[in-house]
mmCIF file of C-alpha atoms in Angstrom:
data_model
loop_
_atom_site.group_PDB
_atom_site.id
_atom_site.type_symbol
_atom_site.label_atom_id
_atom_site.label_comp_id
_atom_site.label_asym_id
_atom_site.label_seq_id
_atom_site.Cartn_x
_atom_site.Cartn_y
_atom_site.Cartn_z
ATOM 1 C CA MET A 1 105.613 225.660 186.315
ATOM 2 C CA ALA A 2 104.679 228.817 188.255
ATOM 3 C CA ASN A 3 101.834 228.652 190.696
ATOM 4 C CA ASP A 4 98.227 229.598 189.243
ATOM 5 C CA GLU A 5 98.547 232.489 191.911
ATOM 6 C CA THR A 6 100.950 235.466 190.925
ATOM 7 C CA GLU A 7 102.026 238.867 191.894
ATOM 8 C CA HIS A 8 99.592 239.795 189.024
ATOM 9 C CA GLY A 9 96.683 238.000 190.576
ATOM 10 C CA GLU A 10 95.409 236.132 187.608
ATOM 11 C CA PRO A 11 93.863 232.818 188.589
ATOM 12 C CA THR A 12 94.850 230.674 185.812
ATOM 13 C CA ARG A 13 96.773 230.663 182.681
ATOM 14 C CA ARG A 14 95.294 231.654 179.390
ATOM 15 C CA ASP A 15 92.692 228.990 178.147
ATOM 16 C CA CYS A 16 93.631 229.250 174.388
ATOM 17 C CA VAL A 17 97.245 228.209 175.080
ATOM 18 C CA LYS A 18 99.258 226.173 177.294
ATOM 19 C CA TYR A 19 102.423 224.419 177.987
ATOM 20 C CA GLY A 20 102.481 220.554 177.895
ATOM 21 C CA GLY A 21 106.082 220.124 178.249
ATOM 22 C CA ALA A 22 108.120 218.358 180.895
ATOM 23 C CA VAL A 23 109.273 220.434 184.182
ATOM 24 C CA VAL A 24 112.979 219.845 184.535
ATOM 25 C CA GLY A 25 115.849 221.713 186.102
ATOM 26 C CA GLY A 26 114.358 223.316 189.156
ATOM 27 C CA GLY A 27 111.107 224.167 187.285
ATOM 28 C CA LEU A 28 112.813 225.402 183.921
ATOM 29 C CA LEU A 29 110.329 224.851 181.192
ATOM 30 C CA ALA A 30 112.857 222.645 179.105
ATOM 31 C CA GLY A 31 110.676 220.090 178.084
ATOM 32 C CA CYS A 32 113.052 218.545 175.611
ATOM 33 C CA SER A 33 112.450 215.061 175.542
ATOM 34 C CA SER A 34 112.056 213.800 171.794
ATOM 35 C CA GLN A 35 109.226 211.515 171.486
ATOM 36 C CA PRO A 36 107.820 209.985 168.606
ATOM 37 C CA GLY A 37 105.030 211.944 166.857
ATOM 38 C CA SER A 38 105.855 215.026 169.225
ATOM 39 C CA GLY A 39 106.666 217.543 166.468
ATOM 40 C CA SER A 40 110.413 217.895 168.033
ATOM 41 C CA THR A 41 113.154 218.159 165.512
ATOM 42 C CA PRO A 42 115.734 215.500 166.062
ATOM 43 C CA THR A 43 119.419 216.428 166.101
ATOM 44 C CA ARG A 44 122.707 215.116 164.949
ATOM 45 C CA THR A 45 126.132 215.250 166.019
ATOM 46 C CA ASP A 46 128.819 216.707 163.767
ATOM 47 C CA ALA A 47 132.487 216.097 163.668
ATOM 48 C CA ALA A 48 133.399 218.665 166.074
ATOM 49 C CA GLY A 49 130.745 217.106 168.319
ATOM 50 C CA ALA A 50 128.193 219.831 168.267
ATOM 51 C CA SER A 51 124.604 219.274 168.184
ATOM 52 C CA THR A 52 122.901 220.278 165.035
ATOM 53 C CA ALA A 53 119.521 220.035 163.658
ATOM 54 C CA THR A 54 118.474 217.702 160.802
ATOM 55 C CA GLU A 55 116.506 219.030 157.682
ATOM 56 C CA THR A 56 112.909 218.073 158.804
ATOM 57 C CA ASP A 57 109.581 219.853 158.791
ATOM 58 C CA THR A 58 108.019 220.196 161.952
ATOM 59 C CA GLU A 59 104.045 219.420 161.789
ATOM 60 C CA PRO A 60 101.679 220.119 164.797
ATOM 61 C CA VAL A 61 100.017 217.017 166.739
ATOM 62 C CA SER A 62 96.291 217.362 166.643
ATOM 63 C CA SER A 63 93.864 215.859 169.058
ATOM 64 C CA GLU A 64 90.110 214.893 168.555
ATOM 65 C CA ASP A 65 89.068 218.091 170.328
ATOM 66 C CA GLY A 66 90.691 220.501 167.596
ATOM 67 C CA SER A 67 93.638 221.497 170.140
ATOM 68 C CA TYR A 68 97.092 220.659 168.910
ATOM 69 C CA SER A 69 100.815 220.849 170.288
ATOM 70 C CA VAL A 70 104.157 221.807 168.939
ATOM 71 C CA THR A 71 107.264 221.025 170.153
ATOM 72 C CA MET A 72 110.397 223.235 170.115
ATOM 73 C CA SER A 73 113.537 223.391 172.206
ATOM 74 C CA PRO A 74 113.836 224.895 174.737
ATOM 75 C CA VAL A 75 110.044 225.262 175.521
ATOM 76 C CA GLY A 76 109.100 221.713 174.954
ATOM 77 C CA GLU A 77 105.605 220.653 173.993
ATOM 78 C CA VAL A 78 103.372 223.602 173.749
ATOM 79 C CA GLU A 79 99.645 222.950 173.640
ATOM 80 C CA PHE A 80 97.270 225.345 171.808
ATOM 81 C CA ASP A 81 93.197 225.279 171.702
ATOM 82 C CA GLN A 82 93.193 227.325 168.834
ATOM 83 C CA VAL A 83 95.273 229.382 166.396
ATOM 84 C CA PRO A 84 96.740 232.341 168.282
ATOM 85 C CA THR A 85 95.271 235.510 167.232
ATOM 86 C CA SER A 86 97.601 238.055 168.904
ATOM 87 C CA LEU A 87 101.427 237.380 168.667
ATOM 88 C CA LEU A 88 104.451 239.199 170.414
ATOM 89 C CA THR A 89 107.053 238.976 167.581
ATOM 90 C CA TYR A 90 110.506 240.270 169.167
ATOM 91 C CA TYR A 91 112.585 239.859 166.215
ATOM 92 C CA PRO A 92 112.548 240.318 162.310
ATOM 93 C CA ILE A 93 112.479 236.473 162.142
ATOM 94 C CA SER A 94 109.171 235.875 163.850
ATOM 95 C CA ALA A 95 107.633 238.953 162.887
ATOM 96 C CA GLY A 96 108.538 238.664 158.893
ATOM 97 C CA THR A 97 107.365 234.743 159.354
ATOM 98 C CA ALA A 98 104.019 236.075 160.953
ATOM 99 C CA VAL A 99 103.708 238.445 157.969
ATOM 100 C CA ALA A 100 104.674 236.099 155.228
ATOM 101 C CA LEU A 101 102.258 233.334 156.598
ATOM 102 C CA GLY A 102 99.189 235.920 156.316
ATOM 103 C CA HIS A 103 99.083 236.596 160.147
ATOM 104 C CA GLY A 104 100.500 240.185 160.098
ATOM 105 C CA ASP A 105 97.519 241.684 161.483
ATOM 106 C CA SER A 106 97.991 239.539 164.615
ATOM 107 C CA ILE A 107 101.123 241.182 165.794
ATOM 108 C CA THR A 108 100.965 243.195 168.946
ATOM 109 C CA ALA A 109 104.561 244.331 169.485
ATOM 110 C CA ILE A 110 108.207 244.036 168.473
ATOM 111 C CA GLY A 111 111.283 244.188 170.264
ATOM 112 C CA TYR A 112 113.365 247.181 169.683
ATOM 113 C CA ASP A 113 113.630 250.850 167.803
ATOM 114 C CA LYS A 114 110.502 250.667 165.550
ATOM 115 C CA GLU A 115 112.220 252.898 163.077
ATOM 116 C CA LEU A 116 115.250 250.699 162.508
ATOM 117 C CA PHE A 117 112.803 247.634 162.642
ATOM 118 C CA GLY A 118 110.532 249.294 160.113
ATOM 119 C CA ASN A 119 113.630 250.072 157.868
ATOM 120 C CA THR A 120 115.009 246.427 158.122
ATOM 121 C CA VAL A 121 111.725 244.816 156.799
ATOM 122 C CA ASP A 122 110.205 247.695 154.515
ATOM 123 C CA TYR A 123 113.419 247.248 152.348
ATOM 124 C CA TYR A 124 112.107 244.125 151.004
ATOM 125 C CA TYR A 125 108.394 244.241 151.563
ATOM 126 C CA ASP A 126 108.113 247.391 149.316
ATOM 127 C CA SER A 127 108.971 245.015 146.235
ATOM 128 C CA LEU A 128 106.020 242.960 146.796
ATOM 129 C CA ASP A 129 102.631 243.911 145.221
ATOM 130 C CA GLY A 130 99.833 243.881 147.820
ATOM 131 C CA VAL A 131 102.263 243.051 150.736
ATOM 132 C CA ALA A 132 102.821 245.270 153.463
ATOM 133 C CA PHE A 133 104.352 245.158 157.032
ATOM 134 C CA GLN A 134 102.307 247.658 159.069
ATOM 135 C CA TRP A 135 104.814 248.162 162.184
ATOM 136 C CA GLU A 136 104.259 251.761 162.693
ATOM 137 C CA ASP A 137 101.490 251.252 165.434
ATOM 138 C CA LEU A 138 102.867 248.093 166.935
ATOM 139 C CA GLY A 139 103.673 248.311 170.554
ATOM 140 C CA ARG A 140 107.524 247.832 171.699
ATOM 141 C CA VAL A 141 108.346 246.022 174.838
ATOM 142 C CA THR A 142 111.863 247.455 175.194
ATOM 143 C CA ARG A 143 111.992 250.377 177.560
ATOM 144 C CA SER A 144 112.518 253.755 175.852
ATOM 145 C CA GLY A 145 116.116 254.892 176.183
ATOM 146 C CA SER A 146 117.054 251.171 177.430
ATOM 147 C CA PRO A 147 116.796 249.000 174.558
ATOM 148 C CA GLY A 148 118.477 246.302 176.509
ATOM 149 C CA SER A 149 115.754 246.155 179.208
ATOM 150 C CA LEU A 150 112.293 244.670 178.677
ATOM 151 C CA ASP A 151 108.958 246.258 180.177
ATOM 152 C CA ARG A 152 107.722 243.082 181.846
ATOM 153 C CA GLU A 153 104.384 245.009 182.538
ATOM 154 C CA LEU A 154 103.771 245.911 178.959
ATOM 155 C CA PHE A 155 103.481 241.842 178.401
ATOM 156 C CA TYR A 156 100.685 241.860 180.417
ATOM 157 C CA GLU A 157 98.952 245.048 178.933
ATOM 158 C CA LEU A 158 99.562 243.570 175.240
ATOM 159 C CA ASP A 159 97.952 240.226 176.280
ATOM 160 C CA SER A 160 99.503 238.187 173.600
ATOM 161 C CA ASP A 161 98.413 234.699 172.973
ATOM 162 C CA VAL A 162 101.837 233.483 172.370
ATOM 163 C CA HIS A 163 105.175 235.324 172.583
ATOM 164 C CA PHE A 164 107.612 234.463 170.141
ATOM 165 C CA LEU A 165 110.791 234.932 172.358
ATOM 166 C CA ASP A 166 113.155 232.342 173.808
ATOM 167 C CA PRO A 167 113.007 231.927 177.660
ATOM 168 C CA ALA A 168 116.488 230.881 177.953
ATOM 169 C CA LEU A 169 117.378 234.509 176.453
ATOM 170 C CA LEU A 170 115.298 235.988 179.286
ATOM 171 C CA ARG A 171 117.424 233.918 182.012
ATOM 172 C CA SER A 172 120.559 235.108 180.420
ATOM 173 C CA SER A 173 122.770 238.161 181.330
ATOM 174 C CA SER A 174 121.044 240.035 178.497
ATOM 175 C CA PHE A 175 118.098 240.525 180.250
ATOM 176 C CA GLY A 176 118.564 238.946 183.786
ATOM 177 C CA TRP A 177 114.746 237.805 184.475
ATOM 178 C CA SER A 178 114.358 235.350 187.180
ATOM 179 C CA GLN A 179 112.687 232.057 186.495
ATOM 180 C CA ARG A 180 109.423 233.049 188.418
ATOM 181 C CA GLU A 181 109.195 236.112 186.133
ATOM 182 C CA VAL A 182 109.471 234.068 183.103
ATOM 183 C CA GLU A 183 106.886 231.344 184.412
ATOM 184 C CA SER A 184 104.498 234.117 185.512
ATOM 185 C CA ILE A 185 103.949 235.592 181.863
ATOM 186 C CA ALA A 186 103.677 232.021 180.389
ATOM 187 C CA SER A 187 100.849 230.995 182.914
ATOM 188 C CA ASP A 188 99.180 234.306 183.131
ATOM 189 C CA VAL A 189 99.223 235.417 179.906
ATOM 190 C CA GLY A 190 100.524 233.282 177.072
ATOM 191 C CA PRO A 191 103.453 230.606 176.582
ATOM 192 C CA TRP A 192 106.849 231.508 175.121
ATOM 193 C CA PHE A 193 108.050 229.969 171.826
ATOM 194 C CA GLY A 194 111.461 230.828 170.697
ATOM 195 C CA ASN A 195 115.010 229.461 169.911
ATOM 196 C CA TYR A 196 117.420 232.591 170.147
ATOM 197 C CA TYR A 197 120.850 230.382 170.579
ATOM 198 C CA SER A 198 120.312 228.728 167.049
ATOM 199 C CA ARG A 199 121.276 231.958 165.658
ATOM 200 C CA THR A 200 124.834 231.245 166.045
ATOM 201 C CA ASN A 201 124.579 227.694 167.863
ATOM 202 C CA GLY A 202 125.974 229.564 171.130
ATOM 203 C CA GLN A 203 125.635 228.601 174.247
ATOM 204 C CA PRO A 204 122.477 229.245 176.377
ATOM 205 C CA PRO A 205 122.396 229.895 180.166
ATOM 206 C CA GLU A 206 123.646 226.784 182.069
ATOM 207 C CA ALA A 207 120.227 225.607 183.417
ATOM 208 C CA TYR A 208 119.110 225.053 179.680
ATOM 209 C CA ARG A 209 122.584 223.764 178.080
ATOM 210 C CA GLU A 210 122.408 220.235 178.447
ATOM 211 C CA GLN A 211 119.191 219.532 176.212
ATOM 212 C CA TYR A 212 118.985 222.831 174.154
ATOM 213 C CA GLU A 213 118.576 221.861 170.506
ATOM 214 C CA TYR A 214 119.624 223.941 167.408
ATOM 215 C CA TYR A 215 117.579 224.586 164.466
ATOM 216 C CA SER A 216 118.227 225.782 160.719
ATOM 217 C CA LEU A 217 116.612 229.015 159.663
ATOM 218 C CA TRP A 218 113.951 227.112 157.792
ATOM 219 C CA GLU A 219 113.449 224.659 160.704
ATOM 220 C CA TYR A 220 112.659 227.395 162.765
ATOM 221 C CA ILE A 221 110.193 229.153 160.525
ATOM 222 C CA GLY A 222 108.506 225.778 160.153
ATOM 223 C CA ASN A 223 107.949 225.654 163.796
ATOM 224 C CA ILE A 224 106.349 229.219 163.661
ATOM 225 C CA ALA A 225 104.441 227.841 160.941
ATOM 226 C CA ALA A 226 103.248 225.100 162.739
ATOM 227 C CA VAL A 227 102.047 227.336 165.802
ATOM 228 C CA LEU A 228 99.900 229.461 163.208
ATOM 229 C CA ARG A 229 98.773 226.118 161.348
ATOM 230 C CA GLU A 230 100.375 227.727 157.918
ATOM 231 C CA GLU A 231 102.150 224.531 156.838
ATOM 232 C CA GLU A 232 100.931 224.814 153.427
ATOM 233 C CA ARG A 233 102.075 228.472 152.992
ATOM 234 C CA TYR A 234 105.401 227.384 154.555
ATOM 235 C CA ARG A 235 106.044 224.669 152.083
ATOM 236 C CA ALA A 236 105.064 226.941 149.307
ATOM 237 C CA LEU A 237 107.750 229.646 150.452
ATOM 238 C CA LYS A 238 110.218 226.933 151.269
ATOM 239 C CA GLY A 239 109.824 225.484 147.797
ATOM 240 C CA LEU A 240 110.698 228.750 146.509
ATOM 241 C CA ARG A 241 113.901 229.014 148.926
ATOM 242 C CA ASP A 242 114.998 225.678 147.935
ATOM 243 C CA ASN A 243 114.878 226.570 143.975
ATOM 244 C CA VAL A 244 116.824 229.541 144.710
ATOM 245 C CA VAL A 245 119.463 227.455 146.437
ATOM 246 C CA ASP A 246 119.556 225.010 144.260
ATOM 247 C CA ARG A 247 120.079 227.458 141.234
ATOM 248 C CA ILE A 248 122.826 229.438 143.127
ATOM 249 C CA ARG A 249 124.776 226.069 143.726
ATOM 250 C CA ALA A 250 124.405 224.873 140.298
ATOM 251 C CA ASP A 251 126.134 227.967 139.099
ATOM 252 C CA LEU A 252 128.852 228.500 141.397
ATOM 253 C CA PRO A 253 132.608 228.372 139.963
ATOM 254 C CA PRO A 254 135.075 226.225 141.637
ATOM 255 C CA GLU A 255 135.952 227.287 145.233
ATOM 256 C CA SER A 256 139.558 228.582 144.084
ATOM 257 C CA GLU A 257 137.687 231.089 141.602
ATOM 258 C CA ARG A 258 135.442 232.387 144.413
ATOM 259 C CA PRO A 259 136.000 235.788 145.736
ATOM 260 C CA SER A 260 136.912 236.325 149.462
ATOM 261 C CA LEU A 261 134.392 237.989 151.511
ATOM 262 C CA ALA A 262 134.445 240.522 154.718
ATOM 263 C CA VAL A 263 131.293 241.052 156.749
ATOM 264 C CA VAL A 264 131.782 244.227 158.735
ATOM 265 C CA ALA A 265 130.192 246.782 160.824
ATOM 266 C CA TYR A 266 131.891 250.308 160.396
ATOM 267 C CA THR A 267 132.220 253.340 162.407
ATOM 268 C CA GLY A 268 134.355 256.365 161.844
ATOM 269 C CA GLY A 269 137.370 254.426 160.120
ATOM 270 C CA THR A 270 137.169 250.939 162.231
ATOM 271 C CA PHE A 271 135.703 247.952 160.819
ATOM 272 C CA TRP A 272 134.071 245.262 163.325
ATOM 273 C CA PRO A 273 134.178 241.759 161.554
ATOM 274 C CA TYR A 274 131.624 239.231 161.673
ATOM 275 C CA ASP A 275 132.571 235.543 161.114
ATOM 276 C CA PHE A 276 129.963 234.224 158.649
ATOM 277 C CA THR A 277 131.154 230.908 158.538
ATOM 278 C CA GLN A 278 130.083 230.128 161.756
ATOM 279 C CA ASP A 279 127.284 227.570 162.497
ATOM 280 C CA GLY A 280 123.586 229.165 163.121
ATOM 281 C CA TYR A 281 120.952 230.678 161.021
ATOM 282 C CA LEU A 282 122.502 234.107 161.394
ATOM 283 C CA TRP A 283 124.256 233.491 157.918
ATOM 284 C CA GLU A 284 121.939 231.514 156.003
ATOM 285 C CA HIS A 285 121.802 234.279 153.325
ATOM 286 C CA VAL A 286 125.556 233.544 152.896
ATOM 287 C CA ARG A 287 126.234 230.132 153.656
ATOM 288 C CA PRO A 288 125.020 228.599 150.208
ATOM 289 C CA PHE A 289 128.060 230.467 148.389
ATOM 290 C CA GLY A 290 130.954 228.685 150.011
ATOM 291 C CA VAL A 291 133.194 231.598 150.138
ATOM 292 C CA LYS A 292 136.324 232.286 152.243
ATOM 293 C CA ASN A 293 136.300 234.523 155.259
ATOM 294 C CA ALA A 294 138.815 237.005 154.241
ATOM 295 C CA LEU A 295 139.513 237.960 157.700
ATOM 296 C CA SER A 296 139.841 234.609 159.219
ATOM 297 C CA GLU A 297 143.663 234.722 158.961
ATOM 298 C CA THR A 298 144.444 238.347 159.510
ATOM 299 C CA ALA A 299 145.171 239.911 162.891
ATOM 300 C CA GLY A 300 142.947 242.903 163.247
ATOM 301 C CA GLY A 301 144.096 246.503 164.425
ATOM 302 C CA PRO A 302 144.271 249.261 165.678
ATOM 303 C CA GLY A 303 143.308 247.737 169.349
ATOM 304 C CA ASP A 304 142.658 244.543 170.768
ATOM 305 C CA ASP A 305 138.932 244.660 170.761
ATOM 306 C CA GLY A 306 139.188 242.502 167.248
ATOM 307 C CA SER A 307 138.363 245.461 165.263
ATOM 308 C CA TYR A 308 140.302 246.208 161.657
ATOM 309 C CA ASP A 309 141.720 249.464 160.494
ATOM 310 C CA TYR A 310 142.604 250.240 156.568
ATOM 311 C CA GLU A 311 145.946 248.463 157.307
ATOM 312 C CA GLY A 312 144.471 245.443 158.578
ATOM 313 C CA LEU A 313 142.102 245.181 155.464
ATOM 314 C CA ILE A 314 144.950 245.928 153.200
ATOM 315 C CA GLU A 315 146.636 242.965 154.772
ATOM 316 C CA ALA A 316 143.671 240.630 154.505
ATOM 317 C CA GLN A 317 142.836 241.898 150.727
ATOM 318 C CA PRO A 318 139.181 241.072 150.727
ATOM 319 C CA ASP A 319 137.431 240.946 147.096
ATOM 320 C CA VAL A 320 134.121 241.919 148.861
ATOM 321 C CA VAL A 321 133.304 243.820 151.776
ATOM 322 C CA VAL A 322 129.772 244.065 152.993
ATOM 323 C CA ARG A 323 128.189 246.172 155.809
ATOM 324 C CA TYR A 324 126.102 243.998 157.973
ATOM 325 C CA TRP A 325 122.622 245.419 158.429
ATOM 326 C CA GLY A 326 123.510 248.365 155.994
ATOM 327 C CA THR A 327 120.255 248.039 154.347
ATOM 328 C CA ALA A 328 118.372 249.464 157.382
ATOM 329 C CA LEU A 329 120.712 252.363 157.451
ATOM 330 C CA GLY A 330 119.241 254.501 154.347
ATOM 331 C CA GLU A 331 121.404 257.701 153.603
ATOM 332 C CA SER A 332 123.891 257.019 156.667
ATOM 333 C CA PHE A 333 125.041 253.984 154.550
ATOM 334 C CA ILE A 334 125.373 255.865 151.530
ATOM 335 C CA GLU A 335 127.491 258.592 153.125
ATOM 336 C CA ASN A 336 129.641 256.127 155.046
ATOM 337 C CA ARG A 337 130.166 254.228 151.859
ATOM 338 C CA SER A 338 131.605 257.342 150.117
ATOM 339 C CA THR A 339 133.722 258.262 152.926
ATOM 340 C CA VAL A 340 135.034 254.650 152.978
ATOM 341 C CA LEU A 341 135.865 254.537 149.205
ATOM 342 C CA ASN A 342 137.318 257.891 149.257
ATOM 343 C CA ASP A 343 140.127 257.074 152.021
ATOM 344 C CA PRO A 344 143.433 257.506 150.798
ATOM 345 C CA LEU A 345 143.925 253.823 151.646
ATOM 346 C CA ALA A 346 140.873 252.306 149.808
ATOM 347 C CA GLU A 347 142.885 251.987 146.890
ATOM 348 C CA GLU A 348 144.943 249.340 148.416
ATOM 349 C CA VAL A 349 141.969 247.209 149.340
ATOM 350 C CA PRO A 350 140.561 245.232 146.441
ATOM 351 C CA ALA A 351 136.995 245.532 147.403
ATOM 352 C CA PHE A 352 137.238 249.257 147.746
ATOM 353 C CA ARG A 353 139.234 249.709 144.870
ATOM 354 C CA ASN A 354 136.733 248.169 142.586
ATOM 355 C CA GLY A 355 133.690 249.757 144.236
ATOM 356 C CA ARG A 356 132.585 246.414 145.959
ATOM 357 C CA TYR A 357 131.595 247.635 149.258
ATOM 358 C CA HIS A 358 127.818 246.982 149.480
ATOM 359 C CA ALA A 359 124.955 247.046 152.247
ATOM 360 C CA SER A 360 124.191 243.397 153.108
ATOM 361 C CA GLY A 361 121.077 242.299 155.166
ATOM 362 C CA HIS A 362 120.259 241.035 158.658
ATOM 363 C CA GLY A 363 120.494 237.387 159.717
ATOM 364 C CA MET A 364 117.466 237.412 162.120
ATOM 365 C CA GLN A 365 115.420 236.897 158.796
ATOM 366 C CA GLY A 366 112.058 235.713 158.017
ATOM 367 C CA PRO A 367 111.002 233.905 154.760
ATOM 368 C CA VAL A 368 110.820 237.350 152.726
ATOM 369 C CA MET A 369 113.979 238.747 153.828
ATOM 370 C CA ASN A 370 115.816 235.340 153.341
ATOM 371 C CA LEU A 371 114.694 235.259 149.613
ATOM 372 C CA PHE A 372 115.687 238.752 148.578
ATOM 373 C CA GLN A 373 118.929 238.457 150.784
ATOM 374 C CA LEU A 374 120.093 235.370 149.039
ATOM 375 C CA GLU A 375 119.515 237.170 145.557
ATOM 376 C CA MET A 376 121.141 239.984 146.750
ATOM 377 C CA THR A 377 124.225 238.419 148.081
ATOM 378 C CA ALA A 378 124.422 236.130 145.096
ATOM 379 C CA LYS A 379 124.632 239.576 142.939
ATOM 380 C CA GLN A 380 127.123 241.210 145.072
ATOM 381 C CA LEU A 381 129.554 238.118 145.033
ATOM 382 C CA PHE A 382 129.050 236.966 141.591
ATOM 383 C CA PRO A 383 127.749 239.569 139.185
ATOM 384 C CA GLU A 384 129.334 237.904 136.181
ATOM 385 C CA ARG A 385 126.964 234.652 136.958
ATOM 386 C CA PHE A 386 123.792 236.195 138.592
ATOM 387 C CA GLY A 387 123.612 239.664 136.888
ATOM 388 C CA GLU A 388 125.070 243.017 138.492
ATOM 389 C CA TRP A 389 123.958 244.272 141.823
ATOM 390 C CA PRO A 390 122.380 247.678 141.221
ATOM 391 C CA GLY A 391 123.556 249.106 144.303
ATOM 392 C CA PHE A 392 121.895 250.578 147.279
ATOM 393 C CA GLY A 393 120.550 253.309 145.322
ATOM 394 C CA ALA A 394 118.320 255.799 147.414
ATOM 395 C CA GLY A 395 118.659 253.496 150.218
ATOM 396 C CA GLU A 396 114.710 252.860 150.821
ATOM 397 C CA SER A 397 113.867 249.742 149.337
ATOM 398 C CA TYR A 398 115.250 247.024 147.421
ATOM 399 C CA PRO A 399 116.294 247.831 143.944
ATOM 400 C CA ASP A 400 114.538 247.091 140.542
ATOM 401 C CA ILE A 401 115.897 243.893 139.025
ATOM 402 C CA PRO A 402 115.125 242.845 135.489
ATOM 403 C CA ALA A 403 112.708 240.093 135.440
ATOM 404 C CA GLU A 404 115.141 237.851 133.565
ATOM 405 C CA GLU A 405 117.845 238.278 136.555
ATOM 406 C CA GLN A 406 115.434 237.706 139.325
ATOM 407 C CA LEU A 407 116.333 234.484 141.434
ATOM 408 C CA PHE A 408 112.634 234.215 142.416
ATOM 409 C CA ASP A 409 109.340 235.348 141.208
ATOM 410 C CA ARG A 410 108.083 238.299 143.112
ATOM 411 C CA GLU A 411 104.479 237.613 142.251
ATOM 412 C CA ALA A 412 104.668 234.183 143.177
ATOM 413 C CA VAL A 413 105.583 235.141 146.845
ATOM 414 C CA ALA A 414 103.017 237.952 146.955
ATOM 415 C CA ASP A 415 100.452 235.448 145.877
ATOM 416 C CA ILE A 416 101.541 233.085 148.683
ATOM 417 C CA ILE A 417 101.506 235.766 151.274
ATOM 418 C CA THR A 418 97.926 236.959 150.302
ATOM 419 C CA GLY A 419 96.473 233.561 149.552
ATOM 420 C CA ASP A 420 96.133 233.846 145.870
ATOM 421 C CA GLY A 421 98.721 231.486 145.184
#
């Protein structure tokens, strides 16, 4: 831990929240020992030797004085004297979870371009009566003109009770913070609470690597719910999600009859692929469908950067192509879709020939995004089983779906969020 005296002159850490985790690895806030009743999530080892999380719900551990603690890798056990009332939510996963659990008014800031962030979440929230994500006036902790750089001083100005951001990510080459910088904000302002590397089960910086644990999307959401003491709302939302997944799996055709899928980003005739079959919560809106990655066995082109041109897609023959994060692009996706489908070579790609090039969502998804993105993906991949996908429309909000073709009840979701459920 950092000394109580820091360069900012704050004498002690915030009273309302504090770390109770172990101090290991030369002062790193790892605290990953899994003790019974600690609220930690146990892990298992899969056939490839990778550590993966088990499907358990996290419950906070309460004390007689009303304080409680929540344990999550890599931050360890974090103790709270009261429910945090100001939250820094860097990614849509934590921001969307806070809103879905009724704590949207507590958000102080987000991580990056606010319009893109707003488009990402508004696309879905516009479909829920009485629910809104008020992102316009939020702070932004990335420096203007330098989205890969965090404004450390702003963390002090925002004075948030908890920062839903992984300290391991801050220590990585992405941001390059020192351990002293990480610890000073944790002690002077509020603790870190995040697990970035579960997005793809990727490797964290070496100092965190040995005891880093990975979580599924809803395990991660459950940990945030434990911090906010919103376990009942969490269970209600997770119950809706489990019903959607059960319905999807019950109605899937045999694997041999499922379409092949390519998930891409697109710019100027070049397609960059995503491997949606890899581990991690980034693909939990695609994983339940068990479809083949059309690009897994086809060399890319035109260059050596892993990208594909039309010839590469012609060789791969994907049945469906979706544009990752296309739902946030608005009119620009509509324009680039027209460009893609009107290319002279498009007729030789099954997905383009049949008009099955769609805007897809974002993997850093909170509960609401996950529900809508599961339904959206179901319709894009299996319209004959789950109803036709209406398309991107005006690109401003999720399209209207007939009630009989909805995979979940919008009113039920809104009631859970607003407290009427």
